[in-house]
mmCIF file of C-alpha atoms in Angstrom:
data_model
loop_
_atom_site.group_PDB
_atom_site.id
_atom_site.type_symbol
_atom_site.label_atom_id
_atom_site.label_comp_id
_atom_site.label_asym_id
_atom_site.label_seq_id
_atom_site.Cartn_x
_atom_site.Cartn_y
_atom_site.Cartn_z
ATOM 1 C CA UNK W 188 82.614 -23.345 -59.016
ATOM 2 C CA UNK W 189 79.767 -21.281 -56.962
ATOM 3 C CA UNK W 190 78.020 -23.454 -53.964
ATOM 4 C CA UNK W 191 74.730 -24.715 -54.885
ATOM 5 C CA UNK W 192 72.569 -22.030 -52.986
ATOM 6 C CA UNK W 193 69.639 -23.880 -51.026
ATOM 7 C CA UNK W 194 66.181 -22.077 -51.027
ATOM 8 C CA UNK W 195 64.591 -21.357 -47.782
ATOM 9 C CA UNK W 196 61.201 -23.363 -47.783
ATOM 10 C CA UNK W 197 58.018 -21.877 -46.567
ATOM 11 C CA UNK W 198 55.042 -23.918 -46.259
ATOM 12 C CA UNK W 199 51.946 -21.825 -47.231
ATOM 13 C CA UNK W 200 48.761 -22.437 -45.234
ATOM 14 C CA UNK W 201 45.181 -21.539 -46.857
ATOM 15 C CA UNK W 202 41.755 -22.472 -47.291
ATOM 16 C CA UNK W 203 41.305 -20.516 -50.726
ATOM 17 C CA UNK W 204 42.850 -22.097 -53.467
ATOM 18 C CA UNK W 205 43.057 -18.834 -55.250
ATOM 19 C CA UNK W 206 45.848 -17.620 -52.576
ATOM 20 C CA UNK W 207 47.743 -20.862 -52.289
ATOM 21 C CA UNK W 208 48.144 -20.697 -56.316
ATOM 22 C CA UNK W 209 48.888 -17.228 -56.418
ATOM 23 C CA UNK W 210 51.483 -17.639 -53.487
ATOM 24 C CA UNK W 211 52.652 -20.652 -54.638
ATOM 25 C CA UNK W 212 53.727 -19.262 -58.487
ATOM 26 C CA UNK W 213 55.404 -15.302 -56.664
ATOM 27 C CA UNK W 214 57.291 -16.443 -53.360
ATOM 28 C CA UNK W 215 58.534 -19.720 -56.054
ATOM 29 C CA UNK W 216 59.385 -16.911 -59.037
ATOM 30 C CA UNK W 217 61.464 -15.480 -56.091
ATOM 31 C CA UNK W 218 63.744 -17.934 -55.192
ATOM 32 C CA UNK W 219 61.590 -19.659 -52.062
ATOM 33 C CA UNK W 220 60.725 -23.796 -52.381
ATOM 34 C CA UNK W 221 56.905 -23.593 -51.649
ATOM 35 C CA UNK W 222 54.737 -26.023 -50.264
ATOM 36 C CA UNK W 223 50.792 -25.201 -49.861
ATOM 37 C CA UNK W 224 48.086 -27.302 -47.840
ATOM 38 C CA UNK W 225 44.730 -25.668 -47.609
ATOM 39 C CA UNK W 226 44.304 -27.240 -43.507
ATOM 40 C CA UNK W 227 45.808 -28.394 -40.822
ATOM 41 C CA UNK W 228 45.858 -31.577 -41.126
ATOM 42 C CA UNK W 229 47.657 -30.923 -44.331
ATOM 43 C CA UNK W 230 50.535 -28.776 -42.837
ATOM 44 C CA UNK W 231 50.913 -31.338 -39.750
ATOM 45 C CA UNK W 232 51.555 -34.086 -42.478
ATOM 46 C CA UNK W 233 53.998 -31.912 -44.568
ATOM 47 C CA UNK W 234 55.764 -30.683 -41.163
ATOM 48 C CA UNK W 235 56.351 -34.797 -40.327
ATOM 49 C CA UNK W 236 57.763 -35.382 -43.766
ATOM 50 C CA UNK W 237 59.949 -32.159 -44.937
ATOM 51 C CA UNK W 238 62.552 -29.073 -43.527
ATOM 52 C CA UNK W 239 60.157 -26.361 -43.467
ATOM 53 C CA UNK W 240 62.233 -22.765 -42.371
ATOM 54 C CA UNK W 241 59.025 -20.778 -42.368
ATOM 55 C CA UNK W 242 55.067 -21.314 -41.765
ATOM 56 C CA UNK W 243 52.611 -17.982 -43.735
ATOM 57 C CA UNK W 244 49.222 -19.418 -41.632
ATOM 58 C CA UNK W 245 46.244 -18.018 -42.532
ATOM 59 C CA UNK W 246 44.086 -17.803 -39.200
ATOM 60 C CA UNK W 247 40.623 -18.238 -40.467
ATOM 61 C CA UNK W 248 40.762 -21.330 -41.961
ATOM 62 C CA UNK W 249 37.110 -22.762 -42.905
ATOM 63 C CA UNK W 250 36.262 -25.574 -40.348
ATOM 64 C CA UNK W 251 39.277 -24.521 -38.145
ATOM 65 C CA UNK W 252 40.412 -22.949 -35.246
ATOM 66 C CA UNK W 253 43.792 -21.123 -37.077
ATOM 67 C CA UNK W 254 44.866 -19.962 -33.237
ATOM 68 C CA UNK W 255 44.456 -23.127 -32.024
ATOM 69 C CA UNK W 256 46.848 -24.563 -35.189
ATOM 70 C CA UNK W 257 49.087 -21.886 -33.971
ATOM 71 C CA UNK W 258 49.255 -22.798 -30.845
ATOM 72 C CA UNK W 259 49.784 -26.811 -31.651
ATOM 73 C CA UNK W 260 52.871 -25.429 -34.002
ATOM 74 C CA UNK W 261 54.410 -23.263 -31.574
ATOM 75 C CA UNK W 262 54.243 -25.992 -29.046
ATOM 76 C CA UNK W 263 55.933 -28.079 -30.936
ATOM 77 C CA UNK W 264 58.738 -26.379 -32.986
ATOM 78 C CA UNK W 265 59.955 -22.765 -32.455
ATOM 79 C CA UNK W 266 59.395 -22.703 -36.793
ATOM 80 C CA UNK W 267 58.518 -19.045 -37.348
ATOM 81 C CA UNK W 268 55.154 -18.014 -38.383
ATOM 82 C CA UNK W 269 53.828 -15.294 -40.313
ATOM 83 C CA UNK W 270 50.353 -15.032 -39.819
ATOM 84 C CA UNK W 271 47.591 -13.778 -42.406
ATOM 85 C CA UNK W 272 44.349 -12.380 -40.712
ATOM 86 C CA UNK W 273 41.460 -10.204 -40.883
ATOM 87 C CA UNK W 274 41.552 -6.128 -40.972
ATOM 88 C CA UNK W 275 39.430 -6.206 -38.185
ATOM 89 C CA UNK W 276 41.138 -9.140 -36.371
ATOM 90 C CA UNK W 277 43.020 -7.270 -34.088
ATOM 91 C CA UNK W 278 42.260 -9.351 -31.033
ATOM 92 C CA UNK W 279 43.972 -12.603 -32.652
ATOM 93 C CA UNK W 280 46.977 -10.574 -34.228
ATOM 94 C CA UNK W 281 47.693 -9.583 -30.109
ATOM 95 C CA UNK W 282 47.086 -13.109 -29.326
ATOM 96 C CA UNK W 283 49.001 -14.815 -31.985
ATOM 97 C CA UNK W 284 51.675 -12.569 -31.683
ATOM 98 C CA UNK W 285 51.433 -13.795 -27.761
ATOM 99 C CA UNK W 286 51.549 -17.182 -28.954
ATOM 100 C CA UNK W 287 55.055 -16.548 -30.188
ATOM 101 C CA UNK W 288 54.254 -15.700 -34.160
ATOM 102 C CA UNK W 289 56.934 -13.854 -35.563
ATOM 103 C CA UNK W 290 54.949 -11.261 -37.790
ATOM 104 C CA UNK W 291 51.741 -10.500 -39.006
ATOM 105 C CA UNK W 292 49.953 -9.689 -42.495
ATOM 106 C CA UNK W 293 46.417 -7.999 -42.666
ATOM 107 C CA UNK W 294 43.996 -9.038 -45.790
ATOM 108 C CA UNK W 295 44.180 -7.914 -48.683
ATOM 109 C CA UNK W 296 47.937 -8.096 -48.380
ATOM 110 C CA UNK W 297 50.312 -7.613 -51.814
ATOM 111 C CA UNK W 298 52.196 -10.814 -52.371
ATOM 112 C CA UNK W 299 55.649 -8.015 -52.747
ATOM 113 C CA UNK W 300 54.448 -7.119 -48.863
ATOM 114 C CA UNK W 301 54.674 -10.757 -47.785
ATOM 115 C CA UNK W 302 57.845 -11.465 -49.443
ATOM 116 C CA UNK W 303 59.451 -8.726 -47.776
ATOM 117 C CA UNK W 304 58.494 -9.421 -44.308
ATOM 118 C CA UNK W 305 59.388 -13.537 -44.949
ATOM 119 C CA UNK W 306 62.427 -12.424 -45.894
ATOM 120 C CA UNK W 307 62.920 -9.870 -42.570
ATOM 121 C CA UNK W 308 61.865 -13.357 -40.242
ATOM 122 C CA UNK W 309 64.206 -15.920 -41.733
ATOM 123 C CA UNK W 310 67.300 -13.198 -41.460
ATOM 124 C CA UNK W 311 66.628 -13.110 -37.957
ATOM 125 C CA UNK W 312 66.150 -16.600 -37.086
ATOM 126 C CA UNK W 313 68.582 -18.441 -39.250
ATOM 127 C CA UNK W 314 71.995 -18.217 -37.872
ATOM 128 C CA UNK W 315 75.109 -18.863 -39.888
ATOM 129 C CA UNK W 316 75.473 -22.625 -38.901
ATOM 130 C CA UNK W 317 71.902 -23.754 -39.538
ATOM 131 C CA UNK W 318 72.273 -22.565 -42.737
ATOM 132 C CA UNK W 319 75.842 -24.204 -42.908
ATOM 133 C CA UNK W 320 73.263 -27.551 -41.950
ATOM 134 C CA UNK W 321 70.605 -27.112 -44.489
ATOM 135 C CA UNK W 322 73.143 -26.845 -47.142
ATOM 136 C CA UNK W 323 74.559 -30.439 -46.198
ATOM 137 C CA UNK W 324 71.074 -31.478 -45.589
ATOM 138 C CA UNK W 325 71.699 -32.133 -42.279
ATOM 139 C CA UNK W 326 68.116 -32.660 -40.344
ATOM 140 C CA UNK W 327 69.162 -33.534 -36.601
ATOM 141 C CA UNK W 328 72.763 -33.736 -34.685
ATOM 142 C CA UNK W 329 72.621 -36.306 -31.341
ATOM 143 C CA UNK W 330 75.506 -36.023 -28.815
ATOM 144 C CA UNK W 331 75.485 -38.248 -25.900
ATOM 145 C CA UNK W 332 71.579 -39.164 -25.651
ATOM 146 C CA UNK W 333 70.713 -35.674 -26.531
ATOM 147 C CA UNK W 334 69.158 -35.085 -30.291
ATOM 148 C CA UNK W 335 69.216 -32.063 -31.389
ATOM 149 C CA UNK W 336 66.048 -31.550 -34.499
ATOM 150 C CA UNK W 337 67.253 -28.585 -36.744
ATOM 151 C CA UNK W 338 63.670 -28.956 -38.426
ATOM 152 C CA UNK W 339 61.392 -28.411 -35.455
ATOM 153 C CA UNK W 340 64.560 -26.710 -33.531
ATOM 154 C CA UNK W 341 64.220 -28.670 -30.554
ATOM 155 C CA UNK W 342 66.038 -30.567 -27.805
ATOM 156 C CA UNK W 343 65.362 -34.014 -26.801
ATOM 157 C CA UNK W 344 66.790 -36.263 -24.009
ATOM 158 C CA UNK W 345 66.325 -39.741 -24.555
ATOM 159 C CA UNK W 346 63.127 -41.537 -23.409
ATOM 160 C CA UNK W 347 61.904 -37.819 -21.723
ATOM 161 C CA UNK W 348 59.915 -34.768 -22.187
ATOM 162 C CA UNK W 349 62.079 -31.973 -25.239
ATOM 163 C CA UNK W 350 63.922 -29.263 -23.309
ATOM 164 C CA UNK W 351 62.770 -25.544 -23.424
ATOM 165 C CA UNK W 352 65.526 -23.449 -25.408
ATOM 166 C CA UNK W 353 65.378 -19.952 -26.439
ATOM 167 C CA UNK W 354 65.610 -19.384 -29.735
ATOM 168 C CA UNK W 355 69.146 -17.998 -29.179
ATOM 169 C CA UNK W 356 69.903 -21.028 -26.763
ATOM 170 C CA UNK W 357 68.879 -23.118 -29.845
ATOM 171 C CA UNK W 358 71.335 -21.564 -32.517
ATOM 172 C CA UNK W 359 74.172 -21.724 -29.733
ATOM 173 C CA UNK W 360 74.086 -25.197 -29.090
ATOM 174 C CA UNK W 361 73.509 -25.447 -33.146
ATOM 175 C CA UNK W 362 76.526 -23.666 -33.969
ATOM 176 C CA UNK W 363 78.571 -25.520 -30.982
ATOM 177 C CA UNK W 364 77.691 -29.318 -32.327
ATOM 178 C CA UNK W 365 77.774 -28.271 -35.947
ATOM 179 C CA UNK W 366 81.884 -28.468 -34.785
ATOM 180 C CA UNK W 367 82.482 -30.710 -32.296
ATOM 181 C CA UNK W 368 86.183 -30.236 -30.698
ATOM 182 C CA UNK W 369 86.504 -26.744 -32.427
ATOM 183 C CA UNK W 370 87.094 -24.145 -30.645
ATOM 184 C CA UNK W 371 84.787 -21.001 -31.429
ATOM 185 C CA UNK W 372 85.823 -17.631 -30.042
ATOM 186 C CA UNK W 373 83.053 -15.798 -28.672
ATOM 187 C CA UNK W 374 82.928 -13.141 -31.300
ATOM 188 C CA UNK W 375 81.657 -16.296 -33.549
ATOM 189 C CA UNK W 376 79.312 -17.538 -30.936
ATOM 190 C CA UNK W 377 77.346 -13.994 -30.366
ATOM 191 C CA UNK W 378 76.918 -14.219 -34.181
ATOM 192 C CA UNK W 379 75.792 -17.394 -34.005
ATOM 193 C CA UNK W 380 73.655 -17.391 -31.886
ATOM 194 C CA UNK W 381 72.006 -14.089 -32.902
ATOM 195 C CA UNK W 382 68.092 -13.455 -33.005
ATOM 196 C CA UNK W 383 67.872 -10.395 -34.230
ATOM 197 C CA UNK W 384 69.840 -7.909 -37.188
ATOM 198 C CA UNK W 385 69.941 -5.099 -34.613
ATOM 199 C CA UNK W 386 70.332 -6.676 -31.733
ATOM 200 C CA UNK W 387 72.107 -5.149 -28.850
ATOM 201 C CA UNK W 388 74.377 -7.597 -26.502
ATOM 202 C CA UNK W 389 73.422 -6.372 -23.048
ATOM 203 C CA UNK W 390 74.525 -10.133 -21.940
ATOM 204 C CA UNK W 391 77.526 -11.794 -22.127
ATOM 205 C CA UNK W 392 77.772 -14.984 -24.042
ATOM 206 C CA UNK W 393 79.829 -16.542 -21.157
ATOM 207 C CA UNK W 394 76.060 -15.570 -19.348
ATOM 208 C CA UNK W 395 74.270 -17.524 -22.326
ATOM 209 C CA UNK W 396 77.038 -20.104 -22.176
ATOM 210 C CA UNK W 397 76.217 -20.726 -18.458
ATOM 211 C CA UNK W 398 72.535 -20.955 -19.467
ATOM 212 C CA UNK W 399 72.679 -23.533 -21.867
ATOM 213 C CA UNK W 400 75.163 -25.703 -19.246
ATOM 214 C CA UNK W 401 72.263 -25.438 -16.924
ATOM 215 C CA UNK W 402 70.135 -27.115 -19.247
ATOM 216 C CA UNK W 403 72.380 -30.288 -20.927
ATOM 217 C CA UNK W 404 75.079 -30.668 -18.092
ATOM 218 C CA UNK W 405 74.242 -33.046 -15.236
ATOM 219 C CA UNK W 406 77.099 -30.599 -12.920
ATOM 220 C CA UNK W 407 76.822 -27.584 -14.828
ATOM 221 C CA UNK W 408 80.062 -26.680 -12.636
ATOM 222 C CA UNK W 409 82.031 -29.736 -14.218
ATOM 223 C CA UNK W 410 80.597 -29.395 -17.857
ATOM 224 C CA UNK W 411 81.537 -32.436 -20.111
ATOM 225 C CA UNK W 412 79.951 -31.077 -22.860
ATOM 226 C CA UNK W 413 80.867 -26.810 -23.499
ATOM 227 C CA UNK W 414 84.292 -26.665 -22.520
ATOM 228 C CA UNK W 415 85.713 -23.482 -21.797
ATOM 229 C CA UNK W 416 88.785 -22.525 -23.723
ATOM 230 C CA UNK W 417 90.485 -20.101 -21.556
ATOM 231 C CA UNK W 418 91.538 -16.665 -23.097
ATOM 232 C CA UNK W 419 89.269 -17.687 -26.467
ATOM 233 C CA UNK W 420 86.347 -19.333 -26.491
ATOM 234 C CA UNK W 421 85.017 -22.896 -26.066
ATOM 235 C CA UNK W 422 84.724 -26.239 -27.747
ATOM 236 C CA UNK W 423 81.799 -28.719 -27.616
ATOM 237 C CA UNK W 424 83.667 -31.787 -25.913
ATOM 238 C CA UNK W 425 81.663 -34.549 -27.385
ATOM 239 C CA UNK W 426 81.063 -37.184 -29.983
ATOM 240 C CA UNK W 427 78.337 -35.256 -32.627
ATOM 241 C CA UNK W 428 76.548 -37.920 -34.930
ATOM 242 C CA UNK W 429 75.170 -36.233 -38.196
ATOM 243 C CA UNK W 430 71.290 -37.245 -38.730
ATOM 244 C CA UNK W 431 69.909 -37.457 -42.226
#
């Protein structure tokens, strides 16, 4: 018996009702869960209650500032954005794009057009254990008084500020907690924590390994969390509870 497959879920942001319908019925008829809201109080609401893998924000929202939406987002999740604007909006495509949106779509746009670049984001930022997660409908992982959101991607330390990760940082320490006390050679933790198809390794993931110590370890020297596995990898050395 085939594994259920899980559908990516993009949350559709527009004013016109016309193009959240119209969205709504192709990227669905294409094997993507959709979910529209025509603001942004809308998508903040729908962002606090489900696993959304991909934001299409359109940027001139009536009423709204889109940028500044895109801003809020990007400050608080590293979700990827595709971003509809203007033909002659060229200043906010360089700014959102600044802002940390993954692509861009010009209006008019064909629906086939914004299917294919969805598609192109969510290859590059899902790695293979997030998608491992989803399927279980696993939301969060916490170790030690770390909790780890897969939904907004973030890092949080108990009772303090979330810590900055790279997107790449993020899908490492996904892939290392998603196994606790497994060791992962680092062939499987380049893929893992892969950003892009094409991408060329000009780093080490011993480097990125060292990186992410920095950033969880309290004597990065000592680590009692990534434990080096001499010869073949490492391990994540710690209790993992599974989050729902």
């Amino acid at each position: 018996m085939m594994a259920e497959t899980i559908q990516p879920h993009v949350l559709v942001v527009d004013d016109d009702p016309q193009i959240r319908e119209l969205l709504a019925d192709y990227l669905t008829s294409n094997e993507l869960r959709v979910t529209v809201a025509a603001n942004g109080q809308q998508m903040s609401s729908t962002l606090a209650e489900e696993a959304i893998d991909l934001v299409v924000l359109d940027l001139r929202l009536a009423g709204e500032d889109g940028m500044a939406i895109a801003r809020s987002l990007r400050d608080q999740s590293a979700i990827p954005i595709v971003m509809l604007t203007g033909v002659k909006d060229e200043a906010d495509r360089v700014m959102g794009l600044e802002l940390g949106a993954d692509d861009y779509l010009t209006k008019p746009f064909s629906p086939r057009e914004l299917l294919a670049r969805i598609r192109t984001v969510l290859r590059r930022t899902k790695s293979t254990a997030l998608k491992q997660a989803r399927q279980q409908e696993i939301r969060a992982y916490r170790f030690a008084d770390f909790e780890l959101n897969l939904r907004t991607r973030r890092l949080k330390r108990r009772d303090s500020s979330p810590i900055e990760l790279t997107n790449r940082e993020f899908n490492l320490l996904a892939a290392l907690v998603s196994a606790p006390q497994r060791i992962l050679t680092r062939d499987q933790l380049l893929e893992a924590s892969r950003v892009y198809d094409n991408e060329v390794y000009d780093r080490s993931i011993d480097v990125q390994v060292l990186r992410l110590r920095r950033k969880i370890e309290e004597d990065p020297s000592q680590p009692r969390f990534i434990v080096t596995e001499r010869g073949v990898g490492y391990s994540f050395n710690s209790p993992v509870e599974v989050l729902y």
